[in-house]
mmCIF file of C-alpha atoms in Angstrom:
data_model
loop_
_atom_site.group_PDB
_atom_site.id
_atom_site.type_symbol
_atom_site.label_atom_id
_atom_site.label_comp_id
_atom_site.label_asym_id
_atom_site.label_seq_id
_atom_site.Cartn_x
_atom_site.Cartn_y
_atom_site.Cartn_z
ATOM 1 C CA MET A 989 20.731 66.058 31.030
ATOM 2 C CA LEU A 990 23.940 64.243 31.882
ATOM 3 C CA SER A 991 26.980 64.562 29.646
ATOM 4 C CA LYS A 992 27.989 61.458 27.720
ATOM 5 C CA ARG A 993 30.853 60.927 30.162
ATOM 6 C CA GLU A 994 28.658 61.397 33.244
ATOM 7 C CA ASN A 995 26.010 59.095 31.827
ATOM 8 C CA LEU A 996 28.571 56.328 31.303
ATOM 9 C CA LEU A 997 29.861 56.681 34.855
ATOM 10 C CA GLU A 998 26.323 56.539 36.245
ATOM 11 C CA THR A 999 25.708 53.391 34.174
ATOM 12 C CA ILE A 1000 28.754 51.460 35.304
ATOM 13 C CA ARG A 1001 28.368 52.562 38.945
ATOM 14 C CA GLY A 1002 24.768 51.463 39.158
ATOM 15 C CA GLY A 1003 23.664 55.060 39.652
ATOM 16 C CA HIS A 1004 21.033 57.048 37.811
ATOM 17 C CA PRO A 1005 21.792 57.329 34.068
ATOM 18 C CA ASP A 1006 19.155 59.290 32.199
ATOM 19 C CA ARG A 1007 19.447 57.264 28.976
ATOM 20 C CA TYR A 1008 21.442 54.455 27.424
ATOM 21 C CA VAL A 1009 25.096 55.070 26.704
ATOM 22 C CA ASN A 1010 24.807 54.889 22.926
ATOM 23 C CA SER A 1011 27.560 52.608 21.658
ATOM 24 C CA TYR A 1012 30.921 54.414 21.590
ATOM 25 C CA GLU A 1013 29.591 57.937 22.103
ATOM 26 C CA ALA A 1014 31.389 58.501 25.420
ATOM 27 C CA LEU A 1015 34.781 57.290 24.166
ATOM 28 C CA GLY A 1016 36.936 59.738 22.238
ATOM 29 C CA LEU A 1017 39.052 57.070 20.546
ATOM 30 C CA VAL A 1018 42.590 58.052 19.584
ATOM 31 C CA ILE A 1019 45.049 55.938 17.604
ATOM 32 C CA ASP A 1020 48.577 56.837 18.636
ATOM 33 C CA PRO A 1021 51.665 57.048 16.372
ATOM 34 C CA ILE A 1022 53.265 53.964 17.961
ATOM 35 C CA MET A 1023 50.385 51.798 16.772
ATOM 36 C CA THR A 1024 50.323 53.552 13.407
ATOM 37 C CA LYS A 1025 54.029 52.879 12.839
ATOM 38 C CA ILE A 1026 53.650 49.212 13.814
ATOM 39 C CA GLY A 1027 50.748 48.870 11.378
ATOM 40 C CA GLY A 1028 48.895 45.724 10.440
ATOM 41 C CA PHE A 1029 45.565 46.615 12.015
ATOM 42 C CA ALA A 1030 42.122 47.613 10.754
ATOM 43 C CA TYR A 1031 42.632 51.336 11.318
ATOM 44 C CA THR A 1032 46.065 51.381 9.682
ATOM 45 C CA MET A 1033 45.136 49.273 6.618
ATOM 46 C CA THR A 1034 42.524 49.358 3.884
ATOM 47 C CA PRO A 1035 40.830 46.350 2.228
ATOM 48 C CA GLY A 1036 43.137 44.744 -0.311
ATOM 49 C CA ASP A 1037 46.335 45.638 1.572
ATOM 50 C CA VAL A 1038 49.110 43.188 2.443
ATOM 51 C CA GLU A 1039 51.917 44.405 4.689
ATOM 52 C CA VAL A 1040 54.532 43.297 7.175
ATOM 53 C CA ASN A 1041 53.910 44.929 10.551
ATOM 54 C CA GLY A 1042 56.505 46.154 13.023
ATOM 55 C CA TRP A 1043 56.800 42.732 14.650
ATOM 56 C CA GLY A 1044 57.630 41.104 11.321
ATOM 57 C CA VAL A 1045 54.215 39.473 10.919
ATOM 58 C CA THR A 1046 52.689 39.474 7.432
ATOM 59 C CA ILE A 1047 49.129 40.821 7.549
ATOM 60 C CA THR A 1048 46.452 40.710 4.835
ATOM 61 C CA PHE A 1049 43.145 42.588 4.711
ATOM 62 C CA PRO A 1050 40.916 40.705 2.260
ATOM 63 C CA VAL A 1051 38.281 42.730 0.432
ATOM 64 C CA GLY A 1052 34.902 42.082 2.051
ATOM 65 C CA ALA A 1053 36.388 40.879 5.342
ATOM 66 C CA PRO A 1054 35.607 42.700 8.615
ATOM 67 C CA GLY A 1055 39.304 43.182 9.326
ATOM 68 C CA PRO A 1056 42.891 42.082 8.594
ATOM 69 C CA PHE A 1057 44.404 38.719 9.452
ATOM 70 C CA PRO A 1058 47.945 37.357 9.859
ATOM 71 C CA VAL A 1059 49.309 35.062 7.147
ATOM 72 C CA HIS A 1060 50.479 31.752 8.597
ATOM 73 C CA ASP A 1061 51.666 29.526 5.783
ATOM 74 C CA GLU A 1062 55.093 27.941 6.104
ATOM 75 C CA LYS A 1063 56.745 30.790 4.217
ATOM 76 C CA HIS A 1064 55.297 33.617 6.301
ATOM 77 C CA VAL A 1065 54.798 32.371 9.880
ATOM 78 C CA LEU A 1066 57.333 34.168 12.071
ATOM 79 C CA VAL A 1067 57.829 31.851 15.074
ATOM 80 C CA LYS A 1068 58.259 28.329 13.745
ATOM 81 C CA ASP A 1069 59.728 26.965 16.994
ATOM 82 C CA ILE A 1070 58.497 28.534 20.249
ATOM 83 C CA THR A 1071 61.674 27.444 22.068
ATOM 84 C CA LYS A 1072 63.654 29.692 19.704
ATOM 85 C CA TRP A 1073 61.370 32.738 19.851
ATOM 86 C CA LYS A 1074 64.205 35.006 21.031
ATOM 87 C CA GLU A 1075 65.934 34.520 17.676
ATOM 88 C CA VAL A 1076 63.077 36.007 15.661
ATOM 89 C CA VAL A 1077 60.838 38.164 17.887
ATOM 90 C CA LYS A 1078 62.157 41.722 17.927
ATOM 91 C CA ALA A 1079 60.043 44.379 19.626
ATOM 92 C CA PRO A 1080 59.251 47.523 17.652
ATOM 93 C CA PRO A 1081 60.327 50.816 19.264
ATOM 94 C CA VAL A 1082 57.875 52.713 21.449
ATOM 95 C CA VAL A 1083 59.901 55.883 22.041
ATOM 96 C CA LEU A 1084 59.169 58.365 19.259
ATOM 97 C CA THR A 1085 60.082 61.991 18.726
ATOM 98 C CA ASP A 1086 57.870 64.802 20.012
ATOM 99 C CA GLU A 1087 57.237 65.759 16.402
ATOM 100 C CA GLU A 1088 55.748 62.320 15.695
ATOM 101 C CA TRP A 1089 53.205 62.941 18.467
ATOM 102 C CA THR A 1090 52.157 66.385 17.190
ATOM 103 C CA ASP A 1091 49.023 65.373 15.244
ATOM 104 C CA VAL A 1092 47.773 63.074 17.980
ATOM 105 C CA LYS A 1093 48.248 65.752 20.630
ATOM 106 C CA LYS A 1094 46.110 68.089 18.521
ATOM 107 C CA GLN A 1095 43.438 65.393 18.275
ATOM 108 C CA VAL A 1096 43.538 64.871 22.043
ATOM 109 C CA ALA A 1097 43.264 68.620 22.651
ATOM 110 C CA SER A 1098 40.139 68.760 20.469
ATOM 111 C CA ILE A 1099 38.265 66.275 22.703
ATOM 112 C CA ASP A 1100 36.115 67.825 25.418
ATOM 113 C CA ARG A 1101 37.058 65.777 28.487
ATOM 114 C CA ASN A 1102 33.887 66.918 30.254
ATOM 115 C CA GLU A 1103 31.896 65.200 27.505
ATOM 116 C CA GLN A 1104 34.082 62.244 26.532
ATOM 117 C CA PHE A 1105 36.914 60.109 27.827
ATOM 118 C CA VAL A 1106 40.134 60.598 25.884
ATOM 119 C CA THR A 1107 40.597 56.938 25.042
ATOM 120 C CA ALA A 1108 43.792 55.233 23.938
ATOM 121 C CA PHE A 1109 43.120 52.493 21.388
ATOM 122 C CA MET A 1110 45.430 49.495 21.828
ATOM 123 C CA ALA A 1111 45.520 46.382 19.640
ATOM 124 C CA PRO A 1112 46.213 43.539 19.222
ATOM 125 C CA GLY A 1113 46.255 42.239 22.789
ATOM 126 C CA MET A 1114 48.345 39.619 24.531
ATOM 127 C CA PHE A 1115 46.599 36.467 23.303
ATOM 128 C CA GLU A 1116 46.334 37.861 19.774
ATOM 129 C CA LYS A 1117 50.006 38.847 19.732
ATOM 130 C CA LEU A 1118 50.898 35.256 20.564
ATOM 131 C CA HIS A 1119 48.900 33.731 17.748
ATOM 132 C CA TYR A 1120 49.891 36.479 15.311
ATOM 133 C CA LEU A 1121 53.507 35.475 15.884
ATOM 134 C CA MET A 1122 53.075 31.710 15.540
ATOM 135 C CA SER A 1123 49.532 30.878 14.294
ATOM 136 C CA ILE A 1124 46.630 30.114 16.579
ATOM 137 C CA GLU A 1125 47.043 26.334 16.279
ATOM 138 C CA ASP A 1126 50.702 26.425 17.289
ATOM 139 C CA ALA A 1127 49.999 28.924 20.067
ATOM 140 C CA LEU A 1128 47.331 26.708 21.591
ATOM 141 C CA ILE A 1129 49.618 23.670 21.399
ATOM 142 C CA ALA A 1130 52.524 25.611 22.922
ATOM 143 C CA PHE A 1131 50.501 26.376 26.063
ATOM 144 C CA TYR A 1132 50.537 22.616 26.694
ATOM 145 C CA ASP A 1133 53.844 21.497 25.199
ATOM 146 C CA GLU A 1134 56.177 24.417 25.984
ATOM 147 C CA PRO A 1135 54.738 26.351 28.949
ATOM 148 C CA GLU A 1136 58.124 27.680 30.052
ATOM 149 C CA ALA A 1137 58.839 29.237 26.661
ATOM 150 C CA MET A 1138 55.322 30.667 26.516
ATOM 151 C CA HIS A 1139 55.722 32.259 29.933
ATOM 152 C CA GLU A 1140 59.004 33.795 28.798
ATOM 153 C CA LEU A 1141 57.467 35.201 25.615
ATOM 154 C CA ILE A 1142 54.437 36.573 27.491
ATOM 155 C CA ASP A 1143 56.732 38.255 30.034
ATOM 156 C CA PHE A 1144 58.666 39.838 27.165
ATOM 157 C CA LEU A 1145 55.483 41.094 25.498
ATOM 158 C CA THR A 1146 54.154 42.371 28.817
ATOM 159 C CA GLU A 1147 57.251 44.458 29.509
ATOM 160 C CA TRP A 1148 57.070 45.870 25.992
ATOM 161 C CA GLU A 1149 53.413 46.812 26.461
ATOM 162 C CA LEU A 1150 54.156 48.462 29.796
ATOM 163 C CA SER A 1151 56.788 50.598 28.059
ATOM 164 C CA TYR A 1152 54.180 51.453 25.424
ATOM 165 C CA ALA A 1153 51.656 52.338 28.141
ATOM 166 C CA LYS A 1154 54.094 54.737 29.777
ATOM 167 C CA GLU A 1155 54.582 56.572 26.480
ATOM 168 C CA LEU A 1156 50.808 56.901 26.104
ATOM 169 C CA MET A 1157 50.523 58.405 29.574
ATOM 170 C CA LYS A 1158 53.430 60.742 28.894
ATOM 171 C CA HIS A 1159 52.118 62.124 25.609
ATOM 172 C CA MET A 1160 48.327 61.598 25.687
ATOM 173 C CA LYS A 1161 47.324 61.318 29.341
ATOM 174 C CA PRO A 1162 44.245 59.254 28.392
ATOM 175 C CA ASP A 1163 41.225 58.958 30.681
ATOM 176 C CA ALA A 1164 40.435 55.477 29.381
ATOM 177 C CA VAL A 1165 42.022 52.595 27.492
ATOM 178 C CA PHE A 1166 40.167 50.581 24.850
ATOM 179 C CA HIS A 1167 42.153 47.371 24.532
ATOM 180 C CA HIS A 1168 41.506 44.629 21.969
ATOM 181 C CA ASP A 1169 42.117 40.943 22.619
ATOM 182 C CA ASP A 1170 39.683 38.291 21.394
ATOM 183 C CA TRP A 1171 39.496 35.377 23.828
ATOM 184 C CA GLY A 1172 36.997 33.003 22.276
ATOM 185 C CA SER A 1173 34.704 31.831 19.520
ATOM 186 C CA GLN A 1174 30.952 32.436 19.568
ATOM 187 C CA LYS A 1175 30.387 29.568 21.987
ATOM 188 C CA SER A 1176 33.559 28.907 23.975
ATOM 189 C CA SER A 1177 36.794 30.477 25.156
ATOM 190 C CA PHE A 1178 39.923 29.490 23.239
ATOM 191 C CA ILE A 1179 41.620 28.185 26.387
ATOM 192 C CA SER A 1180 40.298 26.953 29.717
ATOM 193 C CA PRO A 1181 39.759 29.374 32.610
ATOM 194 C CA GLU A 1182 42.572 27.608 34.477
ATOM 195 C CA MET A 1183 45.040 28.063 31.626
ATOM 196 C CA PHE A 1184 43.827 31.627 31.096
ATOM 197 C CA GLU A 1185 44.464 32.320 34.773
ATOM 198 C CA GLU A 1186 47.988 30.921 34.552
ATOM 199 C CA PHE A 1187 49.204 32.552 31.355
ATOM 200 C CA ILE A 1188 47.085 35.593 30.464
ATOM 201 C CA VAL A 1189 45.788 37.074 33.717
ATOM 202 C CA PRO A 1190 49.196 37.960 35.249
ATOM 203 C CA ALA A 1191 50.133 39.955 32.145
ATOM 204 C CA TYR A 1192 46.935 41.985 32.200
ATOM 205 C CA LYS A 1193 47.088 42.555 35.938
ATOM 206 C CA LYS A 1194 50.406 44.333 35.307
ATOM 207 C CA ILE A 1195 49.250 46.241 32.208
ATOM 208 C CA TYR A 1196 45.785 47.210 33.421
ATOM 209 C CA GLY A 1197 47.131 47.697 36.934
ATOM 210 C CA TYR A 1198 49.463 50.384 35.614
ATOM 211 C CA PHE A 1199 46.657 52.180 33.777
ATOM 212 C CA LYS A 1200 44.364 51.941 36.807
ATOM 213 C CA GLU A 1201 47.078 53.540 38.936
ATOM 214 C CA GLN A 1202 46.983 56.463 36.479
ATOM 215 C CA GLY A 1203 43.208 56.774 36.954
ATOM 216 C CA CYS A 1204 42.165 55.214 33.635
ATOM 217 C CA LEU A 1205 38.900 53.451 32.879
ATOM 218 C CA ILE A 1206 39.546 50.020 31.329
ATOM 219 C CA VAL A 1207 37.364 48.940 28.389
ATOM 220 C CA HIS A 1208 38.298 45.528 27.010
ATOM 221 C CA HIS A 1209 37.118 44.287 23.616
ATOM 222 C CA SER A 1210 36.531 40.581 23.048
ATOM 223 C CA ASP A 1211 33.690 39.865 20.622
ATOM 224 C CA SER A 1212 33.263 36.307 21.732
ATOM 225 C CA TYR A 1213 31.934 33.934 24.310
ATOM 226 C CA ALA A 1214 33.904 34.579 27.491
ATOM 227 C CA ALA A 1215 31.346 34.200 30.282
ATOM 228 C CA ASN A 1216 33.649 31.628 31.875
ATOM 229 C CA LEU A 1217 36.409 34.264 32.087
ATOM 230 C CA VAL A 1218 34.436 37.038 33.791
ATOM 231 C CA ASP A 1219 35.941 36.387 37.226
ATOM 232 C CA SER A 1220 39.368 36.825 35.645
ATOM 233 C CA MET A 1221 38.270 40.017 33.876
ATOM 234 C CA ILE A 1222 37.264 41.510 37.207
ATOM 235 C CA ASP A 1223 40.544 40.381 38.759
ATOM 236 C CA MET A 1224 42.428 42.112 35.925
ATOM 237 C CA GLY A 1225 40.686 45.405 36.620
ATOM 238 C CA ILE A 1226 38.409 45.599 33.571
ATOM 239 C CA ASP A 1227 35.520 48.064 34.006
ATOM 240 C CA ILE A 1228 33.627 47.382 30.763
ATOM 241 C CA TRP A 1229 33.617 44.252 28.607
ATOM 242 C CA GLN A 1230 32.926 45.497 25.087
ATOM 243 C CA GLY A 1231 31.955 42.983 22.414
ATOM 244 C CA VAL A 1232 30.011 40.668 24.691
ATOM 245 C CA MET A 1233 27.984 38.463 22.361
ATOM 246 C CA SER A 1234 24.401 37.389 23.000
ATOM 247 C CA THR A 1235 25.635 33.779 23.344
ATOM 248 C CA ASN A 1236 26.978 34.714 26.800
ATOM 249 C CA ASN A 1237 23.507 35.012 28.395
ATOM 250 C CA ILE A 1238 24.001 38.688 29.175
ATOM 251 C CA PRO A 1239 20.992 39.083 31.537
ATOM 252 C CA GLU A 1240 22.407 36.323 33.732
ATOM 253 C CA LEU A 1241 25.861 37.952 33.733
ATOM 254 C CA ILE A 1242 24.401 41.346 34.641
ATOM 255 C CA GLU A 1243 22.476 39.802 37.516
ATOM 256 C CA LYS A 1244 25.567 38.021 38.846
ATOM 257 C CA TYR A 1245 28.376 40.489 38.116
ATOM 258 C CA GLY A 1246 26.770 43.860 37.359
ATOM 259 C CA GLU A 1247 28.156 45.666 40.388
ATOM 260 C CA LYS A 1248 31.698 44.694 39.337
ATOM 261 C CA LEU A 1249 31.586 44.755 35.514
ATOM 262 C CA THR A 1250 29.521 46.467 32.831
ATOM 263 C CA PHE A 1251 28.588 44.632 29.640
ATOM 264 C CA MET A 1252 28.791 46.542 26.344
ATOM 265 C CA GLY A 1253 27.464 44.740 23.272
ATOM 266 C CA GLY A 1254 24.659 42.249 22.802
ATOM 267 C CA LEU A 1255 24.042 43.349 19.217
ATOM 268 C CA ASP A 1256 25.973 40.645 17.384
ATOM 269 C CA ASN A 1257 27.406 41.874 14.093
ATOM 270 C CA GLY A 1258 27.040 38.387 12.670
ATOM 271 C CA LEU A 1259 23.283 38.658 13.096
ATOM 272 C CA ILE A 1260 22.595 42.250 12.022
ATOM 273 C CA ASP A 1261 25.669 43.506 10.157
ATOM 274 C CA ARG A 1262 24.897 41.513 7.031
ATOM 275 C CA GLU A 1263 24.423 42.102 3.333
ATOM 276 C CA ASP A 1264 20.672 41.569 3.737
ATOM 277 C CA TRP A 1265 20.277 44.019 6.648
ATOM 278 C CA THR A 1266 17.314 46.369 6.784
ATOM 279 C CA PRO A 1267 16.370 49.168 9.202
ATOM 280 C CA GLU A 1268 13.402 47.064 10.281
ATOM 281 C CA LYS A 1269 15.588 44.059 11.185
ATOM 282 C CA VAL A 1270 17.967 46.301 13.116
ATOM 283 C CA ALA A 1271 15.079 47.962 14.970
ATOM 284 C CA ALA A 1272 13.603 44.624 16.019
ATOM 285 C CA PHE A 1273 16.949 43.263 17.215
ATOM 286 C CA VAL A 1274 17.874 46.390 19.189
ATOM 287 C CA GLU A 1275 14.456 46.501 20.838
ATOM 288 C CA LYS A 1276 14.557 42.838 21.842
ATOM 289 C CA THR A 1277 18.107 43.136 23.181
ATOM 290 C CA CYS A 1278 17.450 46.260 25.229
ATOM 291 C CA GLN A 1279 14.322 44.746 26.735
ATOM 292 C CA GLU A 1280 16.195 41.564 27.667
ATOM 293 C CA ASN A 1281 19.220 43.284 29.179
ATOM 294 C CA GLY A 1282 17.587 46.247 30.897
ATOM 295 C CA THR A 1283 19.254 49.506 31.881
ATOM 296 C CA ARG A 1284 21.642 48.547 34.699
ATOM 297 C CA TYR A 1285 25.286 47.812 33.956
ATOM 298 C CA TYR A 1286 24.505 47.440 30.270
ATOM 299 C CA ILE A 1287 25.585 49.503 27.245
ATOM 300 C CA PRO A 1288 23.852 48.536 23.979
ATOM 301 C CA CYS A 1289 26.394 48.326 21.187
ATOM 302 C CA THR A 1290 27.343 46.174 18.245
ATOM 303 C CA THR A 1291 29.980 43.600 19.067
ATOM 304 C CA MET A 1292 32.432 45.075 16.542
ATOM 305 C CA GLY A 1293 35.551 46.571 18.073
ATOM 306 C CA GLY A 1294 34.984 50.136 16.977
ATOM 307 C CA PRO A 1295 32.304 52.653 15.907
ATOM 308 C CA GLU A 1296 31.725 51.185 12.471
ATOM 309 C CA SER A 1297 30.139 48.284 10.609
ATOM 310 C CA THR A 1298 31.103 45.951 7.788
ATOM 311 C CA TYR A 1299 28.079 47.035 5.730
ATOM 312 C CA PRO A 1300 27.510 50.787 5.325
ATOM 313 C CA GLY A 1301 24.645 52.200 7.324
ATOM 314 C CA VAL A 1302 24.321 49.436 9.918
ATOM 315 C CA TYR A 1303 26.166 51.215 12.723
ATOM 316 C CA GLU A 1304 24.195 54.426 12.178
ATOM 317 C CA ALA A 1305 20.908 52.491 12.139
ATOM 318 C CA VAL A 1306 21.842 50.774 15.402
ATOM 319 C CA CYS A 1307 22.656 54.095 17.084
ATOM 320 C CA SER A 1308 19.354 55.575 15.923
ATOM 321 C CA GLU A 1309 17.453 52.636 17.403
ATOM 322 C CA ILE A 1310 19.338 52.849 20.694
ATOM 323 C CA ASP A 1311 18.224 56.477 20.963
ATOM 324 C CA ARG A 1312 14.651 55.355 20.345
ATOM 325 C CA MET A 1313 14.895 52.663 23.002
ATOM 326 C CA SER A 1314 16.274 55.162 25.531
ATOM 327 C CA LYS A 1315 12.943 56.985 25.300
ATOM 328 C CA VAL A 1316 11.122 53.690 25.898
ATOM 329 C CA MET A 1317 13.303 52.265 28.698
ATOM 330 C CA PHE A 1318 14.113 55.390 30.729
#
């Protein structure tokens, strides 16, 4: 029987996995102290919290919501004029003391690297940082109206993230990176492939290029439609697209791109992670999805960006059904 790590590698290489990679089982996710100090994310907040993160963005985590959101009313939005972003955007520090890394280093040491990838968890990503700073409406408009300023801001954020990446490699030496950045709605990308190629791809080619040079596997989370961005994902160096929704026509993507990219998802949280969920509904959805997507270059998983669910019990039920389908499909 292959280890969880070996089974994932066989899956993404088109080799001979002996079962499905079950959701996040092969990824030993670690949240570093840089991200913890910046705050304002799902794993650093609890429902009901409101806080200002390290970038100066006010974040709220409404009770009952799947995660936190930036506050963008006139009082709280940070970047009100993109041409003056340098006056208000101040990067949080990435260089911490050795003592601040102590607990994370213990967590890393406890992960069996023969069984799992030590995986750095990074969020939010480049596109999300932009709309956290200025609101998604203003960010989308700025791509058109102020491209020069947007390029400057993206370059600034990219250099900051590269500095962050180097600290992760220094203190954690991860085998993989799990990077969040949502690029679309359920049925379309937020920006065109051409605009994505101009603004977003160069940043990720630098960031993911650095991690790839260090030997890291790249897992990118975008729980959205992004089938029109897959060529760019491959160009960036992404190995696994996590969060791929069923609206992307996953079987078609596997057929076209499977040798270059693995698709992790297909089990849309919006369809199964609901108040009215039942084990029977989960079982039927997992079975249908696995049968449609097959066993090559596919990892069945909920589309949520972590090993959890909004409603208690859903994630565990999904994992149980994936195990059952492994016995059917392999």
